[in-house]
Coordinates of C-alpha atoms in Angstrom, one line a residue:
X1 CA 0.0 0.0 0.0
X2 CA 1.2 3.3 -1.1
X3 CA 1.0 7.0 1.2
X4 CA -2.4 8.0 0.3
X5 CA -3.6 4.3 0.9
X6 CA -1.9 4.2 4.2
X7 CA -4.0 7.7 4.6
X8 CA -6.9 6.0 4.0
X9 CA -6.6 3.6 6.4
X10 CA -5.6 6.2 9.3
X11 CA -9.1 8.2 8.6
X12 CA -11.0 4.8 8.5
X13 CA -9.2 4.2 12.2
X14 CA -10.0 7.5 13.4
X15 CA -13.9 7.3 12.5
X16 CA -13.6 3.8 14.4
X17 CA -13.0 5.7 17.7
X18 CA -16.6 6.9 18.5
X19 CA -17.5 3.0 18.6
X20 CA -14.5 2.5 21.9
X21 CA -17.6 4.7 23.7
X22 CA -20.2 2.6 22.7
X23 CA -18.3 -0.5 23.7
X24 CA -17.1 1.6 27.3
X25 CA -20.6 2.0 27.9
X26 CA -21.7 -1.1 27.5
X27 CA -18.7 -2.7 29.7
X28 CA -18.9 -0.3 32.6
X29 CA -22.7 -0.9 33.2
X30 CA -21.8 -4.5 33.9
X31 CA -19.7 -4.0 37.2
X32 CA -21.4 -0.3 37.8
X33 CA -24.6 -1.6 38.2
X34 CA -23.3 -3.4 41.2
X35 CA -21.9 -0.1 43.1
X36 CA -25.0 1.8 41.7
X37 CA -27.5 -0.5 43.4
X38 CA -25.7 -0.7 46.8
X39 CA -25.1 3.4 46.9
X40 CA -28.8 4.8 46.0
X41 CA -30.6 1.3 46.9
X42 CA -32.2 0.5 43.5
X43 CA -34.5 -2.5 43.2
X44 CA -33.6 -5.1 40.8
X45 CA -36.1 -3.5 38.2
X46 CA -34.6 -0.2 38.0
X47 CA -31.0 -1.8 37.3
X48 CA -32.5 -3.7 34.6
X49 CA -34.2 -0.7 33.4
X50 CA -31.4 1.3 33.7
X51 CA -29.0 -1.3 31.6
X52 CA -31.7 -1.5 29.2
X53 CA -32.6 1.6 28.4
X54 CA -29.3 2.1 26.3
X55 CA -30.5 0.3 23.4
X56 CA -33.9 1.7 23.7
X57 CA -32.5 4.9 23.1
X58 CA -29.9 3.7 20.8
X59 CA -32.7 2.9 18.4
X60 CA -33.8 6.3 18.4
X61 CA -30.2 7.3 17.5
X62 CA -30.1 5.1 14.6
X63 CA -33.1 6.3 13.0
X64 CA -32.1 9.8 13.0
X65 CA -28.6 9.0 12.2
X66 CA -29.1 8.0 8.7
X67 CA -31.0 11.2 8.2
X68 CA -27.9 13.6 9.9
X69 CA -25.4 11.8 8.1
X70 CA -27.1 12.1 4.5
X71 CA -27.7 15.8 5.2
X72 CA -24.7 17.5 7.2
X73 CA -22.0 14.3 5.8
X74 CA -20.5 11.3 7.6
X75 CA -17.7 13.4 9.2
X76 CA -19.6 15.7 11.2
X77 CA -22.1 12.9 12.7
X78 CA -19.3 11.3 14.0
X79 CA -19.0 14.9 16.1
X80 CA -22.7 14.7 17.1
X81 CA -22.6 11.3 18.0
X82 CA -19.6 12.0 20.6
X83 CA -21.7 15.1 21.9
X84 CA -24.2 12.8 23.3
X85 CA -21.5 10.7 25.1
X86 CA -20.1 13.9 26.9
X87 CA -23.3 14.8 27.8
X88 CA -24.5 11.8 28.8
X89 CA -21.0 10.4 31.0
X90 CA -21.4 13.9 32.4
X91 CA -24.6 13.8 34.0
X92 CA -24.6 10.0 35.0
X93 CA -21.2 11.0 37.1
X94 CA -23.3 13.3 39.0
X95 CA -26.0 11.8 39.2
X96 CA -27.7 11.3 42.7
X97 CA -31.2 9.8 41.8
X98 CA -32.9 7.3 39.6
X99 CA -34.2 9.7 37.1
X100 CA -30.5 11.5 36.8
X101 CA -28.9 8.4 35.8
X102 CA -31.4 7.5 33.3
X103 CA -31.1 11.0 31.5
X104 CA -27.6 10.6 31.2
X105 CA -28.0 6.7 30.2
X106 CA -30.5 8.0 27.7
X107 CA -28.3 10.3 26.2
X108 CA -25.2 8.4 25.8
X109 CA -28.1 6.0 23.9
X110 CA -28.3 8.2 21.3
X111 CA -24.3 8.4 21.0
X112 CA -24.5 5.1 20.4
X113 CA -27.3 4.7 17.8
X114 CA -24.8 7.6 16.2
X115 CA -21.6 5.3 16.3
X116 CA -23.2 1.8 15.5
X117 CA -24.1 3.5 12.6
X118 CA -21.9 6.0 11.0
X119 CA -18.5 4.0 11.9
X120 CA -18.9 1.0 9.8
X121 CA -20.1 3.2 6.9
X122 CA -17.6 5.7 6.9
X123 CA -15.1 2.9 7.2
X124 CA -16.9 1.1 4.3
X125 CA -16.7 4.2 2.1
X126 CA -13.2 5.1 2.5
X127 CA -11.5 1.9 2.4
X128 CA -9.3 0.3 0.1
X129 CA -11.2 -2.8 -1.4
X130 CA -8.3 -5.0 0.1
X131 CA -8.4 -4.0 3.3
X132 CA -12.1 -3.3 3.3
X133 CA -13.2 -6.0 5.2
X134 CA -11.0 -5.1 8.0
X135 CA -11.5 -1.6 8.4
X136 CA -15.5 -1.8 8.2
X137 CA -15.1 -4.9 10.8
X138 CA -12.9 -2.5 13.4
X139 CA -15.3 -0.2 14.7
X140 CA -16.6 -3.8 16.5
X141 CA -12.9 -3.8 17.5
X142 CA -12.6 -0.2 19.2
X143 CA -16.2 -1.4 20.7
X144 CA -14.7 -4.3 22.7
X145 CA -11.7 -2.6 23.3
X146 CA -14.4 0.0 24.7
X147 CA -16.0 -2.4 26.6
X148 CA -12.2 -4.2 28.3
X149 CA -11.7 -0.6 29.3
X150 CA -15.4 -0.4 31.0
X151 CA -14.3 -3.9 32.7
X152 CA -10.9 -2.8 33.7
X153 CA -12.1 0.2 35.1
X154 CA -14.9 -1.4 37.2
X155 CA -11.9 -3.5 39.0
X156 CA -9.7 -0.5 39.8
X157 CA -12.3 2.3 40.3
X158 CA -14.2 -0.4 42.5
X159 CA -11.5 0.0 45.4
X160 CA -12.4 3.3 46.1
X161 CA -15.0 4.8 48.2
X162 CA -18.2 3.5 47.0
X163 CA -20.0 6.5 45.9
X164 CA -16.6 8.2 44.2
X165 CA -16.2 4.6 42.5
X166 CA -18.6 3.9 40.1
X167 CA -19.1 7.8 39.7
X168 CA -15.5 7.4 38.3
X169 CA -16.2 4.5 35.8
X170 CA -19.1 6.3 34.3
X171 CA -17.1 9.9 33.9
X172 CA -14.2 8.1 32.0
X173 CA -16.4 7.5 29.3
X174 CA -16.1 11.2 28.2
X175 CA -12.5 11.0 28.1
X176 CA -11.9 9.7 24.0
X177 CA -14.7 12.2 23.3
X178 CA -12.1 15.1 23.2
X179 CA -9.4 12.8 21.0
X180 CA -12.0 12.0 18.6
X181 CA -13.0 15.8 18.0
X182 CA -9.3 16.6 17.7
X183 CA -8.8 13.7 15.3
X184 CA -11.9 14.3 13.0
X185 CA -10.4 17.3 11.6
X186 CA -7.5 15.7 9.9
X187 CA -10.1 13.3 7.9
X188 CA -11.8 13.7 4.9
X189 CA -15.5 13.9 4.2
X190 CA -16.2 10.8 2.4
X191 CA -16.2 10.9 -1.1
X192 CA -19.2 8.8 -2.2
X193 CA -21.4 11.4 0.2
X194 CA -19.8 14.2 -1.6
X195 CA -20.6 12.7 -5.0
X196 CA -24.2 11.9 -4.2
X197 CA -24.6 15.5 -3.5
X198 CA -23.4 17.2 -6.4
X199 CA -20.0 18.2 -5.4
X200 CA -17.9 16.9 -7.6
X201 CA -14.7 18.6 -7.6
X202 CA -14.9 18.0 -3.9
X203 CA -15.2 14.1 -4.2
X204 CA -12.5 13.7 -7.1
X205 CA -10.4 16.0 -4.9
X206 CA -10.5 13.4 -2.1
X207 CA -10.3 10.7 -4.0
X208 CA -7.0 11.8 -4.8
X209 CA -6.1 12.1 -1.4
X210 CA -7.0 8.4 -0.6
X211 CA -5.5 7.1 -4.0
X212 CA -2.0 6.5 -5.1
X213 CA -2.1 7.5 -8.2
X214 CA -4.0 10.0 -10.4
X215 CA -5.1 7.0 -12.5
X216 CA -6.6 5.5 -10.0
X217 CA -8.5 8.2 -9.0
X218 CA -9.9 8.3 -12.1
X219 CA -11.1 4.9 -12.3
X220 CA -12.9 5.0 -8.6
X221 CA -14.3 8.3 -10.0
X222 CA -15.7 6.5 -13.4
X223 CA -17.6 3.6 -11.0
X224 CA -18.9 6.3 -8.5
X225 CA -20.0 9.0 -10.6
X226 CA -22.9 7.1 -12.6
X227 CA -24.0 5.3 -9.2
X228 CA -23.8 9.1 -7.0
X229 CA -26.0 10.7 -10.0
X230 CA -28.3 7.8 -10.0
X231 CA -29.0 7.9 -5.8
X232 CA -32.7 10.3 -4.3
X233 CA -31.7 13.2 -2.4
X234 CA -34.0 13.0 0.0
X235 CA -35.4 10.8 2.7
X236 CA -38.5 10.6 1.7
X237 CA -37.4 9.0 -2.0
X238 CA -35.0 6.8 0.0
X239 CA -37.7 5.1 2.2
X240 CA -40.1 4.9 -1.2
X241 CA -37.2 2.5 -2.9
X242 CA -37.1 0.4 0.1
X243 CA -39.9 -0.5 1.2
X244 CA -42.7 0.9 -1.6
X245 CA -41.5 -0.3 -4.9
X246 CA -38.1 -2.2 -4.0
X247 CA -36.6 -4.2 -6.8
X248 CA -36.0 -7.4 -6.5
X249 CA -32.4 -6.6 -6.1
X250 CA -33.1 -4.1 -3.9
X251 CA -35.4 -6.7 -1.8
X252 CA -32.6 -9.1 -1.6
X253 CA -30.0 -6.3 -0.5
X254 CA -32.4 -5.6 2.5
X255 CA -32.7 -8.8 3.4
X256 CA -29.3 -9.7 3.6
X257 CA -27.8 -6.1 5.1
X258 CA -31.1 -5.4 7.6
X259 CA -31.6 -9.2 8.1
X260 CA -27.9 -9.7 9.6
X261 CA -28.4 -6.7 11.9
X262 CA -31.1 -7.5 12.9
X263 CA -30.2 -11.2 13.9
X264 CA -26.8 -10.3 15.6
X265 CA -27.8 -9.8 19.2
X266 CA -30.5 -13.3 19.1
X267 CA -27.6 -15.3 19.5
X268 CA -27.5 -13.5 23.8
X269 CA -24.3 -12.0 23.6
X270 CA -25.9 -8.9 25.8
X271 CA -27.1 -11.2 28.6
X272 CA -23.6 -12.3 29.0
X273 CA -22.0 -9.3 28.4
X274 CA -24.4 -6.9 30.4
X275 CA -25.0 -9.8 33.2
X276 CA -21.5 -11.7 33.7
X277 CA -21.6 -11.3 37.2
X278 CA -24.7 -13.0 37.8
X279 CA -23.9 -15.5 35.4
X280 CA -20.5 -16.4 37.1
X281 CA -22.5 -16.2 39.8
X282 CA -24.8 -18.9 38.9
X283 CA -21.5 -21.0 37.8
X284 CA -20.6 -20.5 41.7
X285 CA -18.5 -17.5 41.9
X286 CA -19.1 -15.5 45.3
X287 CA -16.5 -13.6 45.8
X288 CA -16.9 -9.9 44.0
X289 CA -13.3 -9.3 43.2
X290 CA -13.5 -12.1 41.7
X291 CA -16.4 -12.1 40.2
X292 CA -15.2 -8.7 38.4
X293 CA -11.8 -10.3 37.6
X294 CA -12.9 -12.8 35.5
X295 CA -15.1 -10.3 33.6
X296 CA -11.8 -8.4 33.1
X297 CA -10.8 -11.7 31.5
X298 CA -14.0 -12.2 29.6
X299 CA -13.0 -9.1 28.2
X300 CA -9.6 -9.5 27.5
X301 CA -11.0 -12.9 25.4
X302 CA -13.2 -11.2 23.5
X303 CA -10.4 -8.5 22.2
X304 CA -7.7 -11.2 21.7
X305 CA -10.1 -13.0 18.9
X306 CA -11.9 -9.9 17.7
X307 CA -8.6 -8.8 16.8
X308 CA -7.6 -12.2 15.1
X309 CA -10.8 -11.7 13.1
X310 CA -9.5 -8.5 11.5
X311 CA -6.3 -10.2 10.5
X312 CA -8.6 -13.2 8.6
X313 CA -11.9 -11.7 7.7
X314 CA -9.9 -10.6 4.0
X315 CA -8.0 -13.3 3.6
X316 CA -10.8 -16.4 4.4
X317 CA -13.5 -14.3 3.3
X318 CA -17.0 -13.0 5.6
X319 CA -18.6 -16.7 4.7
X320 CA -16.6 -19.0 6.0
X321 CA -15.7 -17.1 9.5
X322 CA -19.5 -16.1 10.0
X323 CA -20.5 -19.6 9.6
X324 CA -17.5 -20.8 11.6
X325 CA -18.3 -18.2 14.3
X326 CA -22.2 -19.4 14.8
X327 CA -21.1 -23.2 15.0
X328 CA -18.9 -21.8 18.3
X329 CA -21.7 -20.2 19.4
X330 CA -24.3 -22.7 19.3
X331 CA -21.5 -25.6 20.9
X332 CA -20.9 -23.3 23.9
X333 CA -24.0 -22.0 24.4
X334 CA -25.3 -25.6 24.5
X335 CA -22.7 -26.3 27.2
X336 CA -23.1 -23.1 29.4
X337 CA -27.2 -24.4 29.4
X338 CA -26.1 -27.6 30.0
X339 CA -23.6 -27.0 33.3
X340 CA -25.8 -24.1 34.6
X341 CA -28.7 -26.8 35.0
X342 CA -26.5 -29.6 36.3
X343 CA -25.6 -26.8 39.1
X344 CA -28.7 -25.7 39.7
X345 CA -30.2 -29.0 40.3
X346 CA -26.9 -30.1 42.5
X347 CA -27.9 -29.3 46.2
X348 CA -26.7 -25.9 47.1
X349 CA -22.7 -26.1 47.5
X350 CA -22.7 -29.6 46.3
X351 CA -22.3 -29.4 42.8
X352 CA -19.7 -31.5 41.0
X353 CA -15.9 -29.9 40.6
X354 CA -15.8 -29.9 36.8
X355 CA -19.0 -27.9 36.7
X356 CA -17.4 -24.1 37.5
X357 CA -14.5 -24.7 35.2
X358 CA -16.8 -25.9 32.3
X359 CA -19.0 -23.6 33.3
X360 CA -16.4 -20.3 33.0
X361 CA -14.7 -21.7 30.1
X362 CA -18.3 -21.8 28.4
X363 CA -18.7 -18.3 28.7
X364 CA -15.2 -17.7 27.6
X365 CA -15.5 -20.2 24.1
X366 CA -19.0 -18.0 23.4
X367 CA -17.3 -14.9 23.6
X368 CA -14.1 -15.8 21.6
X369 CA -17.0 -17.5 19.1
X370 CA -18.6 -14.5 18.8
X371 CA -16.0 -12.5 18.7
X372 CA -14.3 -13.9 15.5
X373 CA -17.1 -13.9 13.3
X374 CA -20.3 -13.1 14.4
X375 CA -19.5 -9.7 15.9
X376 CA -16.7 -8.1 13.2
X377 CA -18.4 -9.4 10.6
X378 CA -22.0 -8.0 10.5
X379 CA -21.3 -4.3 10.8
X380 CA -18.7 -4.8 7.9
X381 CA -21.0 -6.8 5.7
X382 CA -24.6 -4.6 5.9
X383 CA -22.7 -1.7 4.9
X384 CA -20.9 -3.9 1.8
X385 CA -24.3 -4.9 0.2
X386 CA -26.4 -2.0 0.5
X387 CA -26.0 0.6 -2.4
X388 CA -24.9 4.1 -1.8
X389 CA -28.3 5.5 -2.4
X390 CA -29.9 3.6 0.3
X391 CA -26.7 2.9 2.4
X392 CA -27.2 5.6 5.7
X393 CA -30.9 4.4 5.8
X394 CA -30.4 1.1 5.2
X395 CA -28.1 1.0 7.8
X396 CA -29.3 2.8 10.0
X397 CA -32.4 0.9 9.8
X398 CA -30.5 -2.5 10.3
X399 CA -28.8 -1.0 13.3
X400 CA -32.5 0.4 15.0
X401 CA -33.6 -3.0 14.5
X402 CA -30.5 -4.5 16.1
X403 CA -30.7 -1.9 19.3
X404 CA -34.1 -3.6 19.4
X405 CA -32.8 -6.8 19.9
X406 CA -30.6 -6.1 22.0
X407 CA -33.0 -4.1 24.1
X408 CA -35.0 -7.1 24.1
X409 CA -32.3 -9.2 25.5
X410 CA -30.8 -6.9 27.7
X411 CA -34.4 -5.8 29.3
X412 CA -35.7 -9.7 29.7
X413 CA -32.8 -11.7 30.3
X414 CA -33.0 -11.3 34.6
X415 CA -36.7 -12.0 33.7
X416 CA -36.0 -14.8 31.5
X417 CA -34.0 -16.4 33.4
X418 CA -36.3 -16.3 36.4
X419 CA -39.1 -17.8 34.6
X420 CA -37.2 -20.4 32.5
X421 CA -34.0 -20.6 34.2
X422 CA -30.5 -19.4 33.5
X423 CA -29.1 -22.5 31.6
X424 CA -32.8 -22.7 30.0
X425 CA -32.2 -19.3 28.6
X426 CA -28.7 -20.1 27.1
X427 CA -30.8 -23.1 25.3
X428 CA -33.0 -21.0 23.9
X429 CA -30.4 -18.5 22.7
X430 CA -28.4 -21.6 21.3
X431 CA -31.8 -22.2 19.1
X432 CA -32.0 -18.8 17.8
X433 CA -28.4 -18.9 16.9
X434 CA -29.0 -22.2 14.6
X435 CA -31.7 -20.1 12.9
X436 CA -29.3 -17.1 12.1
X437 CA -26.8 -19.9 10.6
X438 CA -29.6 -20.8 8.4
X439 CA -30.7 -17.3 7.2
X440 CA -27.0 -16.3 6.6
X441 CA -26.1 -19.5 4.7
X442 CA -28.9 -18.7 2.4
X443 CA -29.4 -14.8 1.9
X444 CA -26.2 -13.9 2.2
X445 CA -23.4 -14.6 -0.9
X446 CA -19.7 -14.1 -0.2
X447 CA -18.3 -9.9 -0.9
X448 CA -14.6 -10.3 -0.1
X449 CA -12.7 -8.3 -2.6
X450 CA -14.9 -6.7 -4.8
X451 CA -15.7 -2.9 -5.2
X452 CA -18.7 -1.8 -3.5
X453 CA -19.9 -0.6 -7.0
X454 CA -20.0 -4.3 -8.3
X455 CA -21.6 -5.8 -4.9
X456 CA -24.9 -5.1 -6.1
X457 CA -24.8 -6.9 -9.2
X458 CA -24.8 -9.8 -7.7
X459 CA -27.7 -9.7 -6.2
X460 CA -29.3 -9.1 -9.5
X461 CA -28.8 -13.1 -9.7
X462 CA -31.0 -15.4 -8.0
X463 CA -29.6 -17.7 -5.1
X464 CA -28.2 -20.5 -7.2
X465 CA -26.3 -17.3 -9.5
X466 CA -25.2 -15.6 -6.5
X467 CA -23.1 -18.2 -4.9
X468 CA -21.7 -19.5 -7.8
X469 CA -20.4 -16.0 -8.2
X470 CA -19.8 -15.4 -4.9
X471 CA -17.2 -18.7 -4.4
X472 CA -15.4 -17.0 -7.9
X473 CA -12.2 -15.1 -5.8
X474 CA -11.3 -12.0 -7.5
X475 CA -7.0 -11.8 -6.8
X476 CA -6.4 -8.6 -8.8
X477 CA -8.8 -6.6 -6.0
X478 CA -7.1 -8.3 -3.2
X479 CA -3.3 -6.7 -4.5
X480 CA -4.7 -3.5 -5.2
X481 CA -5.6 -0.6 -3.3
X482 CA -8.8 0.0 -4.9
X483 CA -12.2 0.6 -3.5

């Protein structure tokens, strides 16, 4: 990779930054929750409602991202995204009542409805092709690494005075605010956005920036220009090609790029994520430095493979990982179910050796599962098969849906697991997970390699067409730096 590739890169990293908030808080909830509840006495409804609540009002983000970010550009909703985390870390560290800490939890929603959306498609729009697939997959990097640092923090912060503890974790989160508002303005506005909207001297002029040579400029600029002229300027013409007279293209673009969104979070990663200590506690974990050590760890896990996903997803391809990923999942989800209802039948105290180990390293394979596929991978690949003209919307869509899920987990799995049991919950997310295996094996053809331009051409094909032309590799994308 030349300079301006290298450039490239840089700005895709640097947009990936506003998803380390999202991930912080989502980490820091897990062990704050804990301090939160013992300092202002909350019941165990309003610390479910309180984790909860973040995706409910990450929802609301997403829909209105699409909008921001086709009118003002993807640059500056990055900014407006990190806004609501400053605000929102802000008030929840002063917070002394119920109501104050879900105001500041409902803000730092929004902020992430914002990043879950615009990361991944800034990333997908600046990107070299042959590193596309791990740029648009490392805003889910920066959100675990967000979420280690919310778990790290927990430990440390939770030696100090109880009320200046978790008032500590939850303030941190407006710490990368201020890098990410230094570092926006050394990138680039993206230049299919500036395209779509008419600026063309604009677009070619970044283009040049991102590409090594005038020639290839050129050539991204002759497979963007016809595709930028042909996209609706406004919302409303946007939401009529979805969903009132989609093609059939179109349809199977949705499907595929809303459909995997919208899956992602059926498989319970949020109950373990959001409720590890109460699940370690089921295994038979008492002690709470414990307890919040081996979350640390949890974390740790889930960064270690997330990473090793970046260095594969453009090498193996998204098929073969994401289908890899959800066999993990479903094996160790089948085994947490299975040891959490051996020790819950046991007699308190009593229950075999093996059953805590198995137990823990459960939790741990679903993670690293989950992590190397399953997470990465679906961010990257919605933004990949939906067309420019229906890519902030379609997103953004995807990603509403996906808060939804995750709501609904994150909201019912104390619930759940009350009224079906712990390890019966687990079995039930395994079956959901078998399901999204299914859907993804049949909706969604392989994109490693190939310009976004020629994506949707594919899915002008049927099923049968689309594989076949989805298991053809395309080696002079992967040497070369184009997009």
């Amino acid at each position: 990779m030349g300079k301006n590739s290298k450039y490239a890169v840089a700005c895709s990293l640097i947009g990936s930054i506003i998803s380390i908030l999202s991930g912080y808080e989502t980490g820091v909830m897990a062990g704050a929750s804990l301090f939160i509840q013992e300092d202002l006495k909350l019941t165990d409804t309003q610390v479910q409602l309180l984790i909860g609540i973040l995706n409910v009002c990450a929802f609301i983000g997403c829909l209105t991202a699409g909008h921001v970010s086709n009118y003002v550009g993807r640059r500056r909703t990055i900014t407006v995204g990190a806004c609501f985390f400053v605000a929102g870390s802000t008030v929840m560290s002063q917070a002394h009542s119920f109501g104050l800490l879900m105001a500041g939890r409902c803000a730092a929603g929004i902020g992430v409805g914002y990043a879950l959306m615009i990361a991944p498609v800034y990333a997908t729009e600046i990107a070299p092709a042959a590193t596309r697939g791990s740029l648009a997959a490392t805003p889910d990097v920066c959100i675990n690494l967000g979420a280690l640092a919310g778990y790290t923090s927990t430990y440390f912060f939770g030696k100090l005075p109880l009320a200046q503890g978790w008032r500590a974790m939850l303030g941190l989160g407006g710490l990368p605010s201020a890098v990410l508002a230094l570092g926006v303005l050394f990138m680039p506005e993206s230049p299919r956005w500036l395209a779509m909207h008419g600026r063309v001297e604009e677009s070619r002029a970044v283009l040049r920036q991102l590409s090594d040579t005038p020639e290839e400029a050129e050539l991204l600029w002759s497979k963007i220009a016809p595709v930028a002229v042909a996209s609706p300027q406004s919302s409303a013409g946007v939401w009529k090609e979805m969903f009132l007279h989609p093609t059939p293209p179109v349809r199977r673009m949705l499907v595929a790029g809303v459909g995997i969104l919208f899956m992602q979070h059926l498989s319970g990663i949020n109950g373990v994520q959001l409720y590890s200590p109460r699940v370690f506690k089921d295994a038979g974990i008492t002690s709470r430095d414990h307890i919040l050590a081996t979350t640390v760890f949890m974390g740790l896990a889930k960064t270690v493979f997330i990473l090793s996903a970046i260095l594969l997803v453009d090498r193996v391809g998204r098929r073969p990982l994401y289908l890899s990923s959800l066999a993990g999942v479903i094996v160790s989800l089948t085994c947490l179910g299975t040891t959490l209802t051996i020790i819950r039948r046991a007699e308190p105290h009593h229950a075999a050796p093996w059953t805590l180990p198995v137990a823990i390293t459960s939790v741990f394979t679903f993670v690293a599962s989950f992590s190397i596929g399953l997470g990465p991978i679906t961010g990257c690949y919605s933004s990949e098969v939906l067309p420019l003209r229906l890519r902030a919307h379609g997103v953004s869509l995807g990603v509403a849906l996906n808060r939804l899920t995750n709501a609904a987990v994150a909201l019912t799995f104390v619930s759940l697991s009350d009224a079906i049991t712990m390890g019966g919950a687990f079995f039930l997310y395994a079956g959901l997970a078998t399901c999204m295996a299914a859907f993804f094996y049949f909706n969604c053809p392989e994109t490693k390699g190939r310009p976004l331009e020629e994506i949707e051409e594919m899915f002008s094909h049927g099923w049968r067409a689309r594989h076949q032309l989805s298991s053809v590799d395309i080696p002079v994308y992967q040497n070369n730096p184009r997009r």
